[in-house]
Coordinates of C-alpha atoms in Angstrom, one line a residue:
Chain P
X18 CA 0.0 0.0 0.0
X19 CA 3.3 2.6 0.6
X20 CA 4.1 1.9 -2.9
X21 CA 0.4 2.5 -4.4
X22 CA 0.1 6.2 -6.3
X23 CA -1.7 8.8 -3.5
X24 CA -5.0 8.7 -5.7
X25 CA -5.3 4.7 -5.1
X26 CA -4.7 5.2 -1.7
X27 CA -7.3 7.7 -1.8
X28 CA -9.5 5.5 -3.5
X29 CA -8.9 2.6 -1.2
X30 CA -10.5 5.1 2.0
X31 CA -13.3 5.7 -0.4
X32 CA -14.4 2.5 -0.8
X33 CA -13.8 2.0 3.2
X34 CA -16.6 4.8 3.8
X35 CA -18.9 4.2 1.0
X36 CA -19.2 0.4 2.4
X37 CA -19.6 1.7 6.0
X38 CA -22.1 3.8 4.6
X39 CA -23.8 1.0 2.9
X40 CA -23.2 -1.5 5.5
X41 CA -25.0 0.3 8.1
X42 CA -28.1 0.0 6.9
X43 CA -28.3 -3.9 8.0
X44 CA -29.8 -3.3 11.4
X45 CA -27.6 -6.7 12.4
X46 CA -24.9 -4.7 11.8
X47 CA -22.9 -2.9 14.8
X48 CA -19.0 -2.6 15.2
X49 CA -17.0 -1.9 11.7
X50 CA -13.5 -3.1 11.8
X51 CA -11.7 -1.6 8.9
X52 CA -7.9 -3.4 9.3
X53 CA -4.8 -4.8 7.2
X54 CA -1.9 -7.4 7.5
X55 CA 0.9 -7.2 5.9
X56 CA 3.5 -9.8 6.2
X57 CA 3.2 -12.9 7.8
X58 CA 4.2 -11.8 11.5
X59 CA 1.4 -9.2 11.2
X60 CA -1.3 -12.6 10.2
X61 CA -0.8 -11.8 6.8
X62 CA -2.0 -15.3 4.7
X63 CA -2.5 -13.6 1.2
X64 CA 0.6 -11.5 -0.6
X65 CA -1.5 -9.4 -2.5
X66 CA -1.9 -6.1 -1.4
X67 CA -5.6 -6.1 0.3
X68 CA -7.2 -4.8 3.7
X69 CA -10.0 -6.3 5.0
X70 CA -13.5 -4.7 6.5
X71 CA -15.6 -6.8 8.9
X72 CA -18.4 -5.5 10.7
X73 CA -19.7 -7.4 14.0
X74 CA -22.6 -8.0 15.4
X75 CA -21.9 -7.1 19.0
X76 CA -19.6 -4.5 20.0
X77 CA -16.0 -6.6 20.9
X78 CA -14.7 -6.2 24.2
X79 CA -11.8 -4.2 23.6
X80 CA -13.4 -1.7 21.9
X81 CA -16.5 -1.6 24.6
X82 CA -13.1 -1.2 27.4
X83 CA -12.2 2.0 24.8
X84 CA -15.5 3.4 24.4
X85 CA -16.4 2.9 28.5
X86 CA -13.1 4.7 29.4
X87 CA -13.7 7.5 26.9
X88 CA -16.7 8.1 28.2
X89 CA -15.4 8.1 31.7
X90 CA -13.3 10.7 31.0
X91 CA -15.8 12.7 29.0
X92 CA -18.0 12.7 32.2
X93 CA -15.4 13.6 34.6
X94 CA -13.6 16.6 32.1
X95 CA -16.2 17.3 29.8
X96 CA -13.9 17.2 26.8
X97 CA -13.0 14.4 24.3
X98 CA -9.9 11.8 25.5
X99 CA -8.4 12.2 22.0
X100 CA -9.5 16.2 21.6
X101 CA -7.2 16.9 25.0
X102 CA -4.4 14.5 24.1
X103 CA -4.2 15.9 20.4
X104 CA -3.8 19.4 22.4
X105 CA -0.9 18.1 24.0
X106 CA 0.7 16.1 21.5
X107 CA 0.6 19.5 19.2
X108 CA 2.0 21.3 22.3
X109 CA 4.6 19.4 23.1
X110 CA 5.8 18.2 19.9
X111 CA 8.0 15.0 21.2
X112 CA 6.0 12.7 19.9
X113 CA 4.6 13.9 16.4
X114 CA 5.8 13.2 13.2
X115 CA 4.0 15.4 10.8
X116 CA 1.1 18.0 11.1
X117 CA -1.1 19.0 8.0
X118 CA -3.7 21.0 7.9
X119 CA -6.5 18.4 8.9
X120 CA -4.4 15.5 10.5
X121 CA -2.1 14.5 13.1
X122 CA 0.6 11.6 13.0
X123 CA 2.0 10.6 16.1
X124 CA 3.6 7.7 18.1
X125 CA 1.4 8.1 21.0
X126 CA 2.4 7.8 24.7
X127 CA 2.5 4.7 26.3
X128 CA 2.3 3.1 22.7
X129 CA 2.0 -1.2 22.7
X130 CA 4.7 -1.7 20.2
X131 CA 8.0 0.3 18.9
X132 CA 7.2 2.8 16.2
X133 CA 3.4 2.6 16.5
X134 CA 1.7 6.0 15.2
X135 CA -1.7 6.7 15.1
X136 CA -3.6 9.1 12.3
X137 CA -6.2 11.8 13.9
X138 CA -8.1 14.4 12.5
X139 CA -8.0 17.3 14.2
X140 CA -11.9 18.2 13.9
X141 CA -13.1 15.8 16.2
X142 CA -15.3 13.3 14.9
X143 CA -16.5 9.8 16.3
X144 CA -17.6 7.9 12.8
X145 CA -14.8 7.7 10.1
X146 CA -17.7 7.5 7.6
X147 CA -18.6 10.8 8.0
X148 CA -15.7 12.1 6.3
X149 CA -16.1 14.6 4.3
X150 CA -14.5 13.2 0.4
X151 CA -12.4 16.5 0.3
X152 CA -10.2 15.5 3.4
X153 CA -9.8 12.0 1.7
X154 CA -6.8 13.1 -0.6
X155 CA -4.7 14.6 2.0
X156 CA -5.6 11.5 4.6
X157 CA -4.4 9.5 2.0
X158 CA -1.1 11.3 1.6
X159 CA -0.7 11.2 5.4
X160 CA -1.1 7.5 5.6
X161 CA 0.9 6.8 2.5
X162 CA 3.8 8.9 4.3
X163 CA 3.1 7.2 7.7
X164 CA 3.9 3.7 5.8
X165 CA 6.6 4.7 3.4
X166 CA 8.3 6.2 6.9
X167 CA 8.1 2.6 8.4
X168 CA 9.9 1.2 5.4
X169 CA 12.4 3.5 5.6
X170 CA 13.4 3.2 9.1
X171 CA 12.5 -0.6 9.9
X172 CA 13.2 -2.1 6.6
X173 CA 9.9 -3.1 5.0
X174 CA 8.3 -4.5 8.4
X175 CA 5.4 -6.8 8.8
X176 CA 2.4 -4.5 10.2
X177 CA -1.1 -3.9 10.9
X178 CA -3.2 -0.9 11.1
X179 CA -7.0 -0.7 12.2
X180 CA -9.3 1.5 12.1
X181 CA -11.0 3.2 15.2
X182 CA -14.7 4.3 14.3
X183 CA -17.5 4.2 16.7
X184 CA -20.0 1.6 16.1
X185 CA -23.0 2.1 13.8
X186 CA -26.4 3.9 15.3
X187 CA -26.3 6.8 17.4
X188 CA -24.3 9.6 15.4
X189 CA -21.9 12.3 16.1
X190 CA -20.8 10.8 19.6
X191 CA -19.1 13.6 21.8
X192 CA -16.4 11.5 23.8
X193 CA -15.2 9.1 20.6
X194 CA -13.0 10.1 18.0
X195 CA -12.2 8.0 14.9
X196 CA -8.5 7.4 14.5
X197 CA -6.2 5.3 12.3
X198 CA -3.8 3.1 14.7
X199 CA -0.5 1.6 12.7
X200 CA 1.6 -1.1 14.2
X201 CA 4.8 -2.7 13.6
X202 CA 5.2 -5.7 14.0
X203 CA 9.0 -6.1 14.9
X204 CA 8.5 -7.6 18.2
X205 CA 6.5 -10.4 19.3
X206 CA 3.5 -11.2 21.2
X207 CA 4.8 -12.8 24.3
X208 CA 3.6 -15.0 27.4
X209 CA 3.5 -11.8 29.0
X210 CA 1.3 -10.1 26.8
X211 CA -1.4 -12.6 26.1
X212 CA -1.4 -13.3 29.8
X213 CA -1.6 -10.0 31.4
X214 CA -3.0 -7.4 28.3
X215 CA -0.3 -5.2 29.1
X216 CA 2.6 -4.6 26.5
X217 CA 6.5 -4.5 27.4
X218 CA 7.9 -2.2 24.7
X219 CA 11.5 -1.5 24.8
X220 CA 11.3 2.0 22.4
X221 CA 10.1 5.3 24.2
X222 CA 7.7 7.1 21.4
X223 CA 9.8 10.2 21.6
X224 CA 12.5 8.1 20.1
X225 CA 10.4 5.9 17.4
X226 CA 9.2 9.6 16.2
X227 CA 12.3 11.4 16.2
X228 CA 13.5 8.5 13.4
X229 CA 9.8 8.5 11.8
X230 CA 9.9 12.4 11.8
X231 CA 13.5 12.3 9.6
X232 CA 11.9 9.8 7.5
X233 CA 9.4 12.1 6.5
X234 CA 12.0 15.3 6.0
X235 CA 14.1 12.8 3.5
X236 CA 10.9 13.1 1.1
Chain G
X11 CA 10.5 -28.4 28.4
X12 CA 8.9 -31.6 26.8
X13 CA 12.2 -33.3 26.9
X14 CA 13.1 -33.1 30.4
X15 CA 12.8 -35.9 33.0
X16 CA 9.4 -35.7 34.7
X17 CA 11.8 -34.9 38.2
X18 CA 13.1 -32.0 36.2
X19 CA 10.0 -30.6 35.6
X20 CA 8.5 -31.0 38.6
X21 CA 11.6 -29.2 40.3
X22 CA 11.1 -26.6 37.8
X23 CA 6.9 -26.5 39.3
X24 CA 8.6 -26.6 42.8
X25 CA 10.7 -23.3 41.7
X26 CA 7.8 -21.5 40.4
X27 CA 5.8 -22.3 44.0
X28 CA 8.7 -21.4 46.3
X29 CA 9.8 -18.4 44.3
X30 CA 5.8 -17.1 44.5
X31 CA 5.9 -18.0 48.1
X32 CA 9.0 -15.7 49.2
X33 CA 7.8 -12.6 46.5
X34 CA 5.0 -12.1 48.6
X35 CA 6.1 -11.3 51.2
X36 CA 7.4 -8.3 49.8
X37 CA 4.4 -5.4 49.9
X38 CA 5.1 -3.6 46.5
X39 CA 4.7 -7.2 44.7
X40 CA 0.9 -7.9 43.9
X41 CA 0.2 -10.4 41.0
X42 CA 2.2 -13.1 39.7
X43 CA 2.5 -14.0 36.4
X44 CA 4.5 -17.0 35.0
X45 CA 4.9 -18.0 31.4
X46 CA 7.4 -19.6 29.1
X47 CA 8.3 -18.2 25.3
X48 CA 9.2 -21.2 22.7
X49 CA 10.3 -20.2 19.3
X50 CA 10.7 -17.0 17.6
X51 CA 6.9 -17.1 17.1
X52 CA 5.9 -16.9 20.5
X53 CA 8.3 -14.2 21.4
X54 CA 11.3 -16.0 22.6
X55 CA 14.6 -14.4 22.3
X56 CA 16.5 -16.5 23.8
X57 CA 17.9 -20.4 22.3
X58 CA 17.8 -22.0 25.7
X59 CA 15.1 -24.0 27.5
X60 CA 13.4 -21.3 30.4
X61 CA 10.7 -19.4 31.7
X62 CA 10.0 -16.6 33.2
X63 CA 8.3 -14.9 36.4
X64 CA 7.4 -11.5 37.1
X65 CA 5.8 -10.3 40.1
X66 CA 3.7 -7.0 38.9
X67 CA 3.2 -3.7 41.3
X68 CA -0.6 -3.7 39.8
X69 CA -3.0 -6.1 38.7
X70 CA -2.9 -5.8 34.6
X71 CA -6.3 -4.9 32.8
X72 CA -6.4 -8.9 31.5
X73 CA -6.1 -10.2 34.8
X74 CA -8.5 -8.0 36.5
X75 CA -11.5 -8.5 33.9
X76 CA -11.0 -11.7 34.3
X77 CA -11.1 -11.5 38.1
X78 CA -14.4 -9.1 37.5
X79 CA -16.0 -11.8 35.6
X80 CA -15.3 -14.8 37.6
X81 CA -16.0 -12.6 40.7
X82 CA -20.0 -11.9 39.0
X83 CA -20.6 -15.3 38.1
X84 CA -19.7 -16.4 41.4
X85 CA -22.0 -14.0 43.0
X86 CA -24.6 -14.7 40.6
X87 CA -24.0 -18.7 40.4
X88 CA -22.9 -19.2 43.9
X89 CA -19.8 -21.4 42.4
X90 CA -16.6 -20.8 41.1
X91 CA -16.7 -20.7 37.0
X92 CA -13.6 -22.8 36.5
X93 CA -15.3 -25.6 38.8
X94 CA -18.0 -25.5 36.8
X95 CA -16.6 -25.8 33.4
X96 CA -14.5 -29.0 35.2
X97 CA -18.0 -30.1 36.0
X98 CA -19.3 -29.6 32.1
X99 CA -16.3 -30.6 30.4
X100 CA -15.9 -33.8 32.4
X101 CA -19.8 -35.0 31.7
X102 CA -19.1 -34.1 28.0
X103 CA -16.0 -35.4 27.6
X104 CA -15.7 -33.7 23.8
X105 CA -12.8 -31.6 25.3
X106 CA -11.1 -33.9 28.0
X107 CA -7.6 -35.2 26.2
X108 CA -6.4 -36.2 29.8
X109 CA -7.8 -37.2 33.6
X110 CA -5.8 -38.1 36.3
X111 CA -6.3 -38.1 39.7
X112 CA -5.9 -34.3 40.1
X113 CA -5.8 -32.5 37.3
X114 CA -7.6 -32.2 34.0
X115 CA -5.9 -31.4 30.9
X116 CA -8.8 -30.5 28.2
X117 CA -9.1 -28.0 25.0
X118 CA -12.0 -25.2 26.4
X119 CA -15.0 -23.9 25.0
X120 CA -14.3 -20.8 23.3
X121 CA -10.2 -21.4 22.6
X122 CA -8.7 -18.5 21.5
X123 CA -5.8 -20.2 19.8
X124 CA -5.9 -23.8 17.8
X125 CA -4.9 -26.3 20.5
X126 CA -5.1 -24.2 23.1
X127 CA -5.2 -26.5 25.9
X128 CA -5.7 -25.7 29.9
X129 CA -4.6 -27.7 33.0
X130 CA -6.9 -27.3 35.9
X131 CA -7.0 -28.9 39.2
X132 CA -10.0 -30.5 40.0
X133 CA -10.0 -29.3 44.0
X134 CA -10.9 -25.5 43.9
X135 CA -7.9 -23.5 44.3
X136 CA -7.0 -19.6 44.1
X137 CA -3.4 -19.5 44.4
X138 CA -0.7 -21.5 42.6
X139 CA 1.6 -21.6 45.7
X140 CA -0.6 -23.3 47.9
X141 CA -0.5 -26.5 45.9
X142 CA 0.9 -29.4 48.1
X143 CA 4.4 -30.5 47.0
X144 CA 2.6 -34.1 47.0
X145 CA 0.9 -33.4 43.6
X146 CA 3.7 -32.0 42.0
X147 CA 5.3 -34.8 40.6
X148 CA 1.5 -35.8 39.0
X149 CA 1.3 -31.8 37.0
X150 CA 4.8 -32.4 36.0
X151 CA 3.5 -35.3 34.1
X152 CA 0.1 -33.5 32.8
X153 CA 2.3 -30.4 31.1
X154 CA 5.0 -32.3 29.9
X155 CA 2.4 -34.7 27.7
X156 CA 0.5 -31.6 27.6
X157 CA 3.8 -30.5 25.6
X158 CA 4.9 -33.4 24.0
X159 CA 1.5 -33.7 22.8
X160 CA 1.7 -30.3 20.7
X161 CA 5.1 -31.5 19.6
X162 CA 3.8 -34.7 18.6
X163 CA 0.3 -33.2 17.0
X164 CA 2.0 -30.0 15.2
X165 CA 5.5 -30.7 14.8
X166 CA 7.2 -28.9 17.4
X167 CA 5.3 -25.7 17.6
X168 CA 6.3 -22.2 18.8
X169 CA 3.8 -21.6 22.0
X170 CA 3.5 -20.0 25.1
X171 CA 2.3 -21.1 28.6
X172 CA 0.9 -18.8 31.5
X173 CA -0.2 -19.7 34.5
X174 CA -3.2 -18.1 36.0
X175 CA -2.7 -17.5 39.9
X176 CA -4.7 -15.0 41.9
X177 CA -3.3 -11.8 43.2
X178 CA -1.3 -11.9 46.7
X179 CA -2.8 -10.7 49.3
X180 CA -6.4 -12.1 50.3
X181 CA -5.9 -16.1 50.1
X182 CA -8.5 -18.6 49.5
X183 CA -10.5 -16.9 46.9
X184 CA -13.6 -18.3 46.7
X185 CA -14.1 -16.9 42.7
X186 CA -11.0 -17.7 41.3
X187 CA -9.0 -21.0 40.2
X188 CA -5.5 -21.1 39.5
X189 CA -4.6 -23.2 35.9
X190 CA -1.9 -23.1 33.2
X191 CA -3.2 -22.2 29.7
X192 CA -0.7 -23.5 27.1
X193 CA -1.2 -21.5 24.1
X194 CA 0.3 -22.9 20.6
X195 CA 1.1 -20.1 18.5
X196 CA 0.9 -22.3 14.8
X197 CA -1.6 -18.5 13.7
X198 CA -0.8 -15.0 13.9
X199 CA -2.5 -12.3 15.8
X200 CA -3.7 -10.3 13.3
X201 CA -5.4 -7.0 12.9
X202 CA -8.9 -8.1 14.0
X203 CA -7.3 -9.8 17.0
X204 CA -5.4 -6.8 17.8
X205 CA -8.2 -4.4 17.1
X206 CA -11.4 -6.2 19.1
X207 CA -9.6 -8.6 21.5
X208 CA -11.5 -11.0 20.0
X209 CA -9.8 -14.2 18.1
X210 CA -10.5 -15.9 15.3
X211 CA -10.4 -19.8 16.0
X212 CA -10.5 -22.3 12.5
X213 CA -9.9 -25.3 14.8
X214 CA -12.9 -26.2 17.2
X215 CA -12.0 -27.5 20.6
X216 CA -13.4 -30.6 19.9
X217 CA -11.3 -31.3 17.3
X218 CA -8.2 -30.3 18.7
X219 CA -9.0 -32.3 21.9
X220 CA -9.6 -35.2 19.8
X221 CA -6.2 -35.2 18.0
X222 CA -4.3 -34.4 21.0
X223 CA -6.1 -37.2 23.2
X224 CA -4.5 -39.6 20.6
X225 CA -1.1 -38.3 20.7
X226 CA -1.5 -38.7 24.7
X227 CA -2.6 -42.6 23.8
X228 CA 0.6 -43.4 21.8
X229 CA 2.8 -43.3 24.9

């Protein structure tokens, strides 16, 4: 997908919304998971270039944790967990890799694996397919960038990324925001990880960004 | 692991039981988590035959859903889950691949991984390192045919184990039941996996109970 011109990867996000937008109309329908492997330590079993949209019919539990926490915090600060750490990412600038004029890339704090970076778009909004198709150029050259920057500096790694989007019914929710995660997948899923949820990674996201962030200046 | 003595391994259990019981004593150490890495696949990084224990200052997300949950059935139920499913899987006997006098060795209901295989003491227990020395010898035999089972069944696989133990502190848990989930990692985790927390299984329990069970009757 790095090596696809910017108006495929446009088109690629395009068909992503117009089946979300389709999809939703199947009342069994309730949790979109818009994701891709590539390579075979990321799951990977076809070598094509593909991603792959399932939609559930019950919200999974790890997005139900997400969603209950975000909402925590909304009730207890009144503001959006993403909005607020967006603010600070932009603030403090450690951790970001590139800012355009309607996106975000960033390894974020406390990230599960070395080099992961997440997509946001500044404008908060909880349903990717409410995307406006103007935007959908420039996200594409953002996640084109993000994965042509983990080529660079990892040497073609096996990855995933998945899409966050809240699930289908009630619209424009106020404490989730839809967000592209991306993860390399350099290090293993250990005993430790499967057993406890909780993710030993042995890069700090100030450093994974600092390399991303001269990736991107090389173009 | 699978090619050491039966005494070997049941020193190594012995290790793992006095090593919890000293921890504990220290008050920043709260929940135990052993597990062993084989292969590249399942996050090893080193050649040698080990394990490893860490003794966490919290109690990880994984651990305490699973706490939550076992902790509502039992208040709803008025019995411990994992004595329950002994119960089930013994009168069904799809899932069994081994009995003994103490332990049960069987594939559960729900596996995340192909294989996946559990052993569970049949007397309730919370906490790993109350187990009486006595029975030691006998779980030495159940993992290590639990393992050479795997070896046998999917030519030497890459997998992990993790014991499940309940937190220090309050002993004698009436909720929670300490077992040892051996997870064969022959499929990646994948960007649905890593996205929902939920896993996609293509091998049902049953079946992989049923090969298994005649890997266990060849020796």
């Amino acid at each position: 997908m790095s090596r696809l011109p910017v108006d495929t990867v446009r088109d690629v996000l395009w068909v992503y919304r117009q089946r979300l937008i389709d999809l939703q109309r199947d009342p069994r329908l309730i949790c979109p998971v818009i994701f891709k492997n590539q390579g075979a330590a990321a799951g990977a079993s076809l070598a094509h270039s593909h991603s792959q949209l399932i939609v559930t019919p019950i919200i999974p539990p790890a997005i139900q944790g997400e969603l209950d926490r975000a909402l925590q915090f909304h009730n207890r600060q009144g503001r959006c967990l993403v909005c607020v750490m967006l603010e600070q990412e932009l603030q403090s600038k450690n951790r970001v890799v590139l800012e355009t004029a309607n996106f975000v890339l960033c390894c974020p704090f406390a990230s599960r694996f070395p080099f992961e970076s997440w997509i946001m778009p500044k404008r908060h909004a909880s349903h990717y397919e409410t995307i406006s198709p103007e935007l959908l150029p420039e996200l594409a050259r953002v996640l084109g960038l993000a994965l042509r920057n983990l080529e660079w500096a990892l040497d073609d790694p096996a990855f995933n990324f998945v899409f966050r989007s809240a699930p289908f019914g009630e619209q424009g929710l106020a404490y989730a925001h839809w967000h592209i995660e991306i993860l390399p997948r350099i290090t293993g899923i250990a005993g430790f990880e499967l057993g406890t949820g909780t993710f030993i990674n042995s890069v700090a996201p100030e450093d994974s960004a600092n390399i991303l962030r001269k990736s991107t200046q090389r173009k």
